[in-house]
Short mmCIF file of C-alpha atoms in Angstrom, two decimals:
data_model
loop_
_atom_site.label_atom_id
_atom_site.label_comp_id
_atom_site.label_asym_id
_atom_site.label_seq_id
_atom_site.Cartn_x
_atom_site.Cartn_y
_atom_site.Cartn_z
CA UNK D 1 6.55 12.72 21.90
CA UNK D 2 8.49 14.49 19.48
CA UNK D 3 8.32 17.91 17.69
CA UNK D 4 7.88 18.09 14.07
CA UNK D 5 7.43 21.55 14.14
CA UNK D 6 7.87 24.22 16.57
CA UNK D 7 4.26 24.10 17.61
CA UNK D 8 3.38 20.44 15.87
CA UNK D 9 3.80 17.06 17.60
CA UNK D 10 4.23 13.61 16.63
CA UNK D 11 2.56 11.58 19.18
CA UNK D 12 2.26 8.29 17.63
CA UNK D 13 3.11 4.93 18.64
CA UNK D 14 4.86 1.33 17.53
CA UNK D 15 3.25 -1.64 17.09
CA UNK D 16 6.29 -4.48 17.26
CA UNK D 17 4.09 -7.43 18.15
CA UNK D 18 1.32 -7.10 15.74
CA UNK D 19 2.51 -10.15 13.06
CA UNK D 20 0.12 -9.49 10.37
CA UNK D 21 -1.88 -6.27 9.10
CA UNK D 22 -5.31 -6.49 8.57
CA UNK D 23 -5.20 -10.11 10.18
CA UNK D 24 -3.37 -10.58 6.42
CA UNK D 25 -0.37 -9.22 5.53
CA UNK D 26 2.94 -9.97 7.49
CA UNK D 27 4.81 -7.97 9.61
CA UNK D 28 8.31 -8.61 10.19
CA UNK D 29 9.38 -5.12 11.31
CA UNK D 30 6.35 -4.41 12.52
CA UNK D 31 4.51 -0.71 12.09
CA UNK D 32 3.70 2.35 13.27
CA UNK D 33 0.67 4.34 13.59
CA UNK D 34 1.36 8.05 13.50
CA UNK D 35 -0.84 10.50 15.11
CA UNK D 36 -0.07 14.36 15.25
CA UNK D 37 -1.16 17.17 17.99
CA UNK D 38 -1.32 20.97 17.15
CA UNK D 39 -0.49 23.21 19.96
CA UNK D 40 -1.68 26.39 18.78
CA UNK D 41 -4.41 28.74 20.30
CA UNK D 42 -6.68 25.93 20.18
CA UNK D 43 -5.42 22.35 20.31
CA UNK D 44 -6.10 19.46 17.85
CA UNK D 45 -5.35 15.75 17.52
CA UNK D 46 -4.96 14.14 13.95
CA UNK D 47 -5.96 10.49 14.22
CA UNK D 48 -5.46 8.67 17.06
CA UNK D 49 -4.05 4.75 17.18
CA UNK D 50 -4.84 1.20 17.62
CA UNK D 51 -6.59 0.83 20.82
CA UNK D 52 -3.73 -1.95 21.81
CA UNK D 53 -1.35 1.00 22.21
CA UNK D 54 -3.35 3.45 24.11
CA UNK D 55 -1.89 3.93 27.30
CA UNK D 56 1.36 4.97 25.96
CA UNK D 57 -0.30 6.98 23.61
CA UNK D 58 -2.34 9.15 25.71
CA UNK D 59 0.38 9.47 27.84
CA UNK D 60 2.41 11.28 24.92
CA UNK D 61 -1.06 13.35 23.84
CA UNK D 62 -0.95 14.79 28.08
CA UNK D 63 2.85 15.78 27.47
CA UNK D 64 2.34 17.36 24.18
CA UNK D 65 -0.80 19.24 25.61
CA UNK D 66 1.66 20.42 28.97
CA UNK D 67 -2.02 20.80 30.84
CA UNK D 68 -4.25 22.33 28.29
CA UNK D 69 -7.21 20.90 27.22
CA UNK D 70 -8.23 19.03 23.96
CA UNK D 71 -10.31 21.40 21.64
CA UNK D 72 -10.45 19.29 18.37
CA UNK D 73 -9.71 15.61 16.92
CA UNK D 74 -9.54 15.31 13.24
CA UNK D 75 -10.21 12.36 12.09
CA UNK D 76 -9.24 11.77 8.59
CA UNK D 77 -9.33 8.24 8.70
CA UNK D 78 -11.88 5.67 10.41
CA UNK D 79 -10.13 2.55 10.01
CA UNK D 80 -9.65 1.01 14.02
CA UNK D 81 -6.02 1.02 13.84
CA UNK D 82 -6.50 5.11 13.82
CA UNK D 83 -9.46 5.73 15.36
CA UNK D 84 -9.65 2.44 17.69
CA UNK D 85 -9.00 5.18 20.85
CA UNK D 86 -11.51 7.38 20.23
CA UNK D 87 -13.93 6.62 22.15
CA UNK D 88 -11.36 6.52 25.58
CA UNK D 89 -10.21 9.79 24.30
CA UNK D 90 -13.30 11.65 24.39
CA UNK D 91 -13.88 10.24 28.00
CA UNK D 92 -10.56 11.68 28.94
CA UNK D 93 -11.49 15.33 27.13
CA UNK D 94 -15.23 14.99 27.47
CA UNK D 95 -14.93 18.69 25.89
CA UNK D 96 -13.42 17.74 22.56
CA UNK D 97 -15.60 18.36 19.73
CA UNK D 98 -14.24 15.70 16.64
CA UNK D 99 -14.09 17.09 13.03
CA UNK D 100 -15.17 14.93 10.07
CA UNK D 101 -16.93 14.11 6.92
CA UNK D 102 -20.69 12.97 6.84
CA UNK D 103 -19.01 9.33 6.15
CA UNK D 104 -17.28 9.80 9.13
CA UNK D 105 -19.68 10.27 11.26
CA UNK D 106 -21.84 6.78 9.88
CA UNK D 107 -18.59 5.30 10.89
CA UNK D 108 -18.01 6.95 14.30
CA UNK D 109 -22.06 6.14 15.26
CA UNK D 110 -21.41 2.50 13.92
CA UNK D 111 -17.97 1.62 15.29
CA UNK D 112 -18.12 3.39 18.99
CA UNK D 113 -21.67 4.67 19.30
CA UNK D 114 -20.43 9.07 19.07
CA UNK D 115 -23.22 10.86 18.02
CA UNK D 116 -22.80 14.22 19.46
CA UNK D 117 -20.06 16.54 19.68
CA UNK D 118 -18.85 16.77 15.82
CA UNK D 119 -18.15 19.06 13.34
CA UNK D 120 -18.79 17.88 9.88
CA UNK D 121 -16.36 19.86 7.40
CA UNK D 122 -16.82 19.27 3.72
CA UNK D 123 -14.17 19.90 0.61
CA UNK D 124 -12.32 23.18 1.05
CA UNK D 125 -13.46 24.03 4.51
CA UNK D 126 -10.94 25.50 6.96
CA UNK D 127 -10.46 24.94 10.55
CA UNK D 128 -8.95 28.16 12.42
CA UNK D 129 -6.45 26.99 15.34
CA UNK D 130 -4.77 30.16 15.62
CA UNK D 131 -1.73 30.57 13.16
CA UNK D 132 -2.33 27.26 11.96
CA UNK D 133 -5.79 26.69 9.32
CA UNK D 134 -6.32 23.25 8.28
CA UNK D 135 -8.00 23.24 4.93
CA UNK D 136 -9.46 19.86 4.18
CA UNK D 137 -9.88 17.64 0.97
CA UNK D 138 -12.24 14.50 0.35
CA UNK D 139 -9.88 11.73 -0.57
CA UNK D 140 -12.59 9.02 -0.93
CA UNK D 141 -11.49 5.34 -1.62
CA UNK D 142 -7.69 5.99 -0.26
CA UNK D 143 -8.57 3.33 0.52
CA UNK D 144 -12.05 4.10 2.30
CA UNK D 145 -15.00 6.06 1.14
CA UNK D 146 -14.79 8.62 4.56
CA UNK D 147 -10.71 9.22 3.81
CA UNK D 148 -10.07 13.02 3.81
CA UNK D 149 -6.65 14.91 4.35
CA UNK D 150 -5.82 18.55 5.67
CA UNK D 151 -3.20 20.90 4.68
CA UNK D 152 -1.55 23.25 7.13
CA UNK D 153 -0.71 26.49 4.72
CA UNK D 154 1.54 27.68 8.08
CA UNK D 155 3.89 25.00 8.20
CA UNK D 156 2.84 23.60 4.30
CA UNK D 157 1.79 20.28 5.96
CA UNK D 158 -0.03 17.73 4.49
CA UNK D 159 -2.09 15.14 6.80
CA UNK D 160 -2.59 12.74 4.36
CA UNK D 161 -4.28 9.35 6.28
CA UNK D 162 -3.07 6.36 5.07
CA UNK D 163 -1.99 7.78 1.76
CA UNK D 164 1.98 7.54 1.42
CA UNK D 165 2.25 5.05 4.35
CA UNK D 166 4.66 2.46 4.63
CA UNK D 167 4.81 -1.01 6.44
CA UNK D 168 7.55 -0.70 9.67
CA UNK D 169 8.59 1.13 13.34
CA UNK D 170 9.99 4.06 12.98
CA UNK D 171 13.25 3.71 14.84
CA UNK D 172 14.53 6.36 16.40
CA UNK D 173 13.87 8.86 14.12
CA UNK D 174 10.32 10.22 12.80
CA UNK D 175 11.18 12.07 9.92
CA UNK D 176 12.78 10.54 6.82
CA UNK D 177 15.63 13.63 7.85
CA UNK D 178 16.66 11.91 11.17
CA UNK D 179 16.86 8.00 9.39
CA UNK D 180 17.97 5.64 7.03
CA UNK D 181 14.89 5.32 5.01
CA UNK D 182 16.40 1.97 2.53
CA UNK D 183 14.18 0.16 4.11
CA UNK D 184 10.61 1.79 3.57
CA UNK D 185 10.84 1.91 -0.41
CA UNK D 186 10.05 -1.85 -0.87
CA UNK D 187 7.95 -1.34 2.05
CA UNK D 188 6.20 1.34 0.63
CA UNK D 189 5.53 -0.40 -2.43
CA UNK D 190 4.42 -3.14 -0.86
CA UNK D 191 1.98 -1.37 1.20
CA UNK D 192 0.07 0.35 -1.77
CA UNK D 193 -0.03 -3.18 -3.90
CA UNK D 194 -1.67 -4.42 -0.55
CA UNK D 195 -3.78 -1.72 1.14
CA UNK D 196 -4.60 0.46 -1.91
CA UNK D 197 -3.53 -1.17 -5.16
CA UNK D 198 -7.36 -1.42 -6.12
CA UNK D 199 -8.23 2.20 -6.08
CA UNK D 200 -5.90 3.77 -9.15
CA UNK D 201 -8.62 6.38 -9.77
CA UNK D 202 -9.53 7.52 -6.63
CA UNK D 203 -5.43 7.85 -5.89
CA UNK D 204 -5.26 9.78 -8.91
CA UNK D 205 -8.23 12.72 -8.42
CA UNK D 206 -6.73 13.27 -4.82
CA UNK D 207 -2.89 13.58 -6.48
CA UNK D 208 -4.56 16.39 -8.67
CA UNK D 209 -6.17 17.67 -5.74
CA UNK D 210 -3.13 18.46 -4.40
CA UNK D 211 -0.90 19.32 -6.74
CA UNK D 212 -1.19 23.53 -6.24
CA UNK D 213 -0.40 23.14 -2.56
CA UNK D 214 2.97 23.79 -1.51
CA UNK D 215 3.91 20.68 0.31
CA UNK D 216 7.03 20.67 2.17
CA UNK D 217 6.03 17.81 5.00
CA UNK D 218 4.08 15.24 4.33
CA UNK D 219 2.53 13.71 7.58
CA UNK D 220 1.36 9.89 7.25
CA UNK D 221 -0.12 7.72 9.55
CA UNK D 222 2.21 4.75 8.74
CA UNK D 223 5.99 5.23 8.39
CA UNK D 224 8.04 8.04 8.29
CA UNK D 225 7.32 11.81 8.30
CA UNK D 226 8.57 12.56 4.61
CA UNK D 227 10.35 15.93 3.86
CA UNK D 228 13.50 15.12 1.96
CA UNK D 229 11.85 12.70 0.04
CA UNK D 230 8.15 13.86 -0.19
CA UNK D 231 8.66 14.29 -4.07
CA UNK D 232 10.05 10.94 -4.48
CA UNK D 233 6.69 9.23 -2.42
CA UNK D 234 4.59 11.26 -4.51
CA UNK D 235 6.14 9.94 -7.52
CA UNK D 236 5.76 6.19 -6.66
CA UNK D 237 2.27 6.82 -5.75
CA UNK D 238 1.85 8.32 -9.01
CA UNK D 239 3.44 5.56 -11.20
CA UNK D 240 1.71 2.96 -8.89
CA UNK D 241 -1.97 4.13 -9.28
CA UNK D 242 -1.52 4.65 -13.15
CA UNK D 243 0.00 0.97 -12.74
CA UNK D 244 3.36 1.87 -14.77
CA UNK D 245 6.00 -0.83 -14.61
CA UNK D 246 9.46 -0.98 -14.35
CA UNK D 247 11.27 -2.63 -17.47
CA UNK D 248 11.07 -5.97 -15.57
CA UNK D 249 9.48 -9.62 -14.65
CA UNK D 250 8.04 -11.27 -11.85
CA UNK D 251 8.00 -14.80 -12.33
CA UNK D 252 5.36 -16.73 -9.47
CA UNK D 253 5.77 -20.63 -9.54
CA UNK D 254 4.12 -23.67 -7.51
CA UNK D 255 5.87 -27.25 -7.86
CA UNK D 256 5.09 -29.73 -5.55
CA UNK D 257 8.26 -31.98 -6.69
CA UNK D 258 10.60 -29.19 -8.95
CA UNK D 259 9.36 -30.54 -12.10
CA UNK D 260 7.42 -26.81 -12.35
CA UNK D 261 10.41 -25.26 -10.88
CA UNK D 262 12.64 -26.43 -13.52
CA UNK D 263 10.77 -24.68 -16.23
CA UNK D 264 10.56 -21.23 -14.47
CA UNK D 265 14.42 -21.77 -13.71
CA UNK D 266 14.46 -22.17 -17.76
CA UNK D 267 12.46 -19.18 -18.29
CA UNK D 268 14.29 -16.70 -15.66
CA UNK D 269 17.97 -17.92 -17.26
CA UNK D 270 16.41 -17.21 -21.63
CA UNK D 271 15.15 -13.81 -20.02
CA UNK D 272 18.35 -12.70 -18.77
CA UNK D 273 19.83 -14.05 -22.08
CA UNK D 274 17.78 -11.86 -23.80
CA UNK D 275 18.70 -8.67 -21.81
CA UNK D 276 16.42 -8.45 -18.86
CA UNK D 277 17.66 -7.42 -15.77
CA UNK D 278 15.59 -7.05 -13.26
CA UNK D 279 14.01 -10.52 -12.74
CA UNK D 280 12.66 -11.58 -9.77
CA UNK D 281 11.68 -15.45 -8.49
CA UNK D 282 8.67 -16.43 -6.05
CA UNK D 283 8.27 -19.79 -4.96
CA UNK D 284 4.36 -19.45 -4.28
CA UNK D 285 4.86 -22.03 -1.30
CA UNK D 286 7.65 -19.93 0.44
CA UNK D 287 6.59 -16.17 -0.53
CA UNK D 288 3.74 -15.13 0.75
CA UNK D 289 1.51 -13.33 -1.30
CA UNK D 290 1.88 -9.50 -0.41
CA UNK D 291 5.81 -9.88 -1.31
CA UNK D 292 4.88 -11.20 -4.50
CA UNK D 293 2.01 -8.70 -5.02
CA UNK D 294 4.16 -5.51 -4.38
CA UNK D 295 6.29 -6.74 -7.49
CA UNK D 296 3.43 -7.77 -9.70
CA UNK D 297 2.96 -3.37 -8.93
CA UNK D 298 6.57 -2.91 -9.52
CA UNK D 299 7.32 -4.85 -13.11
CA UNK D 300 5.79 -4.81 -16.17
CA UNK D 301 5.61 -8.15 -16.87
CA UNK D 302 4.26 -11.36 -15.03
CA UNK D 303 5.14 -15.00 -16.02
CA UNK D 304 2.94 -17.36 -13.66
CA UNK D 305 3.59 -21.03 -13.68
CA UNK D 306 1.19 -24.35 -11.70
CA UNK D 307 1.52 -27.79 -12.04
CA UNK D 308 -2.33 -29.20 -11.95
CA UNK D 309 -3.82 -29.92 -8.47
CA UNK D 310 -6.95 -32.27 -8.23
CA UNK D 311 -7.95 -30.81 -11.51
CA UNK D 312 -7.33 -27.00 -10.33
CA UNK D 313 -4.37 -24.95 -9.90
CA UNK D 314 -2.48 -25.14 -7.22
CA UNK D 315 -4.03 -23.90 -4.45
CA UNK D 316 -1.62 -21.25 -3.45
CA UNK D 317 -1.17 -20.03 -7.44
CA UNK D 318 -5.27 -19.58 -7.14
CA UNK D 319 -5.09 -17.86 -4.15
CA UNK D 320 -2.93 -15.06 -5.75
CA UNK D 321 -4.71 -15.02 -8.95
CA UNK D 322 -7.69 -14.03 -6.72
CA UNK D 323 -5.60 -11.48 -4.86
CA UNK D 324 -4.55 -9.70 -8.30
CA UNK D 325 -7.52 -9.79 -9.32
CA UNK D 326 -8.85 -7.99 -6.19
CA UNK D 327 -6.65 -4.99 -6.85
CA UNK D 328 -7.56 -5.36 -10.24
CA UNK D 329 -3.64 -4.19 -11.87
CA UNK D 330 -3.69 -3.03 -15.23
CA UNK D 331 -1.50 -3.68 -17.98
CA UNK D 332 0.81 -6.77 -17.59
CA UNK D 333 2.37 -7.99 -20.32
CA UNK D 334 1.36 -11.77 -19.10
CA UNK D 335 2.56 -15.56 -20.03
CA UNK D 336 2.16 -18.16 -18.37
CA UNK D 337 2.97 -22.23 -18.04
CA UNK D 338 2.54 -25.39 -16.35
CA UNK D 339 3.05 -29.14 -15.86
CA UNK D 340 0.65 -32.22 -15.26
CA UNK D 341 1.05 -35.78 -15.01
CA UNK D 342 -2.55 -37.61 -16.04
CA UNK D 343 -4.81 -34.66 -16.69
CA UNK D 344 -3.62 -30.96 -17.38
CA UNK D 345 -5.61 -28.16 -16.38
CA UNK D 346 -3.51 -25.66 -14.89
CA UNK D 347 -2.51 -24.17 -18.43
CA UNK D 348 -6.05 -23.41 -19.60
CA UNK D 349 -7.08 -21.36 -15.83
CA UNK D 350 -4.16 -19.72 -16.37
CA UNK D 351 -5.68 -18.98 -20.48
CA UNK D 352 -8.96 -17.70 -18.90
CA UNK D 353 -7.44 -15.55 -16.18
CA UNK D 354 -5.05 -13.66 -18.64
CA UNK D 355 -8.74 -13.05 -20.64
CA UNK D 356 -10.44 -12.05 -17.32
CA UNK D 357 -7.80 -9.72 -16.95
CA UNK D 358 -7.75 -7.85 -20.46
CA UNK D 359 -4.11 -8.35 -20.15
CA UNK D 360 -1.04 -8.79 -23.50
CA UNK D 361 -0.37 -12.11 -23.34
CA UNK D 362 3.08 -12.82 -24.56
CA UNK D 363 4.59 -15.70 -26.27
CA UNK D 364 3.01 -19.56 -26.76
CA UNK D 365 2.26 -20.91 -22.96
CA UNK D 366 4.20 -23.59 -22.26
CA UNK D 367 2.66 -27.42 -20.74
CA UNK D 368 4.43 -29.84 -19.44
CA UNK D 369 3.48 -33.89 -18.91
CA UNK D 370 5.69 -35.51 -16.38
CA UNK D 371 9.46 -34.13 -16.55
CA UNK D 372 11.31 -31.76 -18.32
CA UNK D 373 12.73 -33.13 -21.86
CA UNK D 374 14.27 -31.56 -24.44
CA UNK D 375 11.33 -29.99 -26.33
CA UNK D 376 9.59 -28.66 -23.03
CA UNK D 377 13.03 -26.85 -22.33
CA UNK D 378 13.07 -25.40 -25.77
CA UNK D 379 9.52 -24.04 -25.21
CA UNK D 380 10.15 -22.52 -22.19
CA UNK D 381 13.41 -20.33 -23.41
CA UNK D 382 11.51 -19.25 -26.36
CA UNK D 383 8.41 -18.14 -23.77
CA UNK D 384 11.20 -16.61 -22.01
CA UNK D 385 12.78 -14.60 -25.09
CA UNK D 386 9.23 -13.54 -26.70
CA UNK D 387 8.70 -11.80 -22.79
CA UNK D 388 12.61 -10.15 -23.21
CA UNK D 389 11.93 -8.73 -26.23
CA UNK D 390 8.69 -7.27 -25.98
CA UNK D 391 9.97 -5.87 -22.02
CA UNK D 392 13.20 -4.42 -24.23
CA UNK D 393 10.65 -2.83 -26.73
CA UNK D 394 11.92 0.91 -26.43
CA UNK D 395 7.99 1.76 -28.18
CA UNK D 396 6.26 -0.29 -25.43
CA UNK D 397 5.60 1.61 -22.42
CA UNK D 398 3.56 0.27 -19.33
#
């Protein structure tokens, strides 16, 4: 337990064993799921946490409450790593009544059979604790359709779900004031390109939604309590959901034997000839595919490479064409290449997935048979110098 406020509490928990997110997405420093109390005349709960770390949490929630009941739980967000204790809770404060949207309450009925004891509060209601009135605001498909935030005008906190969350344990420290927050950009980033990198629109309606509120804590239920930088996680929510890149490339390879290696090597060493800095390498069989997602959010251009497999792509270089595709990122400036030793195919599912994706396709693609000779190597620095120049193009903007 730890004050955030004078009368708020974070009560949340870490998760340090869980290895993936979502049964997909690794975990190497594990995360958090953040859940808030509000002692005021009447008590509430925002979100609870993964039903894996329950004890410890409702051991925090009894010290935070000092003996006093549990009038209210807010839940702004039904996914079972917030709500997965709900239904313990409410048989430890049988009294509680839980506040939500008419999604919500599908959800609630569906996932742990509650059908009685809710409040259903709509866009704009208010909640009256005492000094403290939550006002709340729909936030549907960030990243599910029952999402909804509240805004405290006493302490001009924001309860925002999963919305400017971040992949890792907080530790230590809970708000970004108390830590060294290096760490959570990339994490950040690579959070949204996973978890919410579909829903652009929806991201952007609940920005505008709160952009007259005067938000000076921003309360998540992943990663850090933002203050000192609540403008800048705001901003890289904005850029990511209007899918603006950074003047930069992600190149994502497969090679079974280095052959397709060689000519991304090629490519990544014309590009930096030609002025591009910020270039970054994935070996598709090494980096797994949220890493390499988060940077297809963060650069403006993409350069994928395959050698032919069985008359496909390469398996893995598939498997994140589907994933992009899934979050459905706008405006690449794409180009693409690959190698083949009896029959190519790679080159042309790479053609019809730049066309699927309404995407600028830069430069002539490059295919290889066999090895690298002297005219593949040409090709492949002037794919690399058509995708410098049009990144350096001070009219093109992502």
């Amino acid at each position: 337990m730890k004050k955030i406020t004078d009368d708020i509490y974070y009560v949340g928990v870490n998760d340090r064993r869980k290895a993936l997110f979502e049964n997909i997405w690794p975990l190497p420093r594990g995360v958090s799921y953040n859940s808030f109390l509000i002692a005021d005349e009447k008590t509430a709960l925002v979100d609870t946490v993964d039903i894996c770390c329950s004890d410890l949490f409702f051991g925090k929630v009894a010290e935070a409450l000092g003996g006093r009941s549990l009038d209210y739980l807010i839940v702004n967000h039904m996914e079972p790593d917030h709500s997965g204790s709900i239904r313990l809770l409410r048989q430890l404060y049988p009294g509680l009544q839980i506040v939500g949207n008419r999604q919500t309450f599908g959800m609630l009925a569906g996932y742990y059979g509650i059908t009685d004891g809710l409040r259903e509060v709509k866009e704009k209601d208010t909640l009256d604790l005492g000094r403290h009135r939550l006002t709340f605001y729909m936030a549907p498909m960030v990243h599910w359709p029952e999402v909804m935030m509240a805004y405290d005008a006493a302490d001009r906190t924001l309860f925002s779900a999963d919305a400017f969350g971040a992949y890792g344990t907080l530790d230590g420290g809970v708000t970004d004031t108390e830590m060294n927050v290096d760490t959570y950009w990339d994490e950040m980033m690579r959070y949204y390109a996973n978890i919410v990198g579909k829903y652009g629109n929806p991201v952007r309606k609940a920005l505008e939604k709160l952009q007259a509120l005067d938000i000076q804590t921003i309360c998540s239920t992943h990663g850090p309590v933002w203050r000192e930088h609540r403008n800048r996680v705001i901003d890289i929510y904005d850029r990511m959901s209007r899918y603006e890149g950074e003047k930069g490339v992600t190149i994502a390879y497969g090679s079974m034997y280095g052959h397709t290696e060689q000519m991304a090597e090629t490519i990544a060493a014309s590009l930096s000839e030609n002025g591009v800095r910020e270039i970054v390498m994935h070996d598709v069989g090494k980096t797994h595919a949220s890493y390499i997602l988060r940077d297809v959010f963060k650069y403006s251009g993409l350069i994928i490479g395959s050698p032919t497999y069985s008359g496909q792509l390469l398996p893995e270089i598939d498997s994140l064409l589907k994933k992009i595709e899934i979050c459905e990122v706008k405006n690449r400036l794409f180009g693409y290449f690959g190698s083949f030793t009896w029959a190519g195919t790679a080159v042309k599912r790479l053609a019809a997935f730049a066309e699927a994706m309404n995407w600028e396709t830069v430069g002539e693609p490059v295919e290889q048979k066999h090895a690298m000779n002297a005219e593949t190597h040409e090709k492949c620095r002037t794919l690399g110098k058509d995708m410098g120049c049009r990144i350096k193009d001070a009219k093109f903007r992502i």
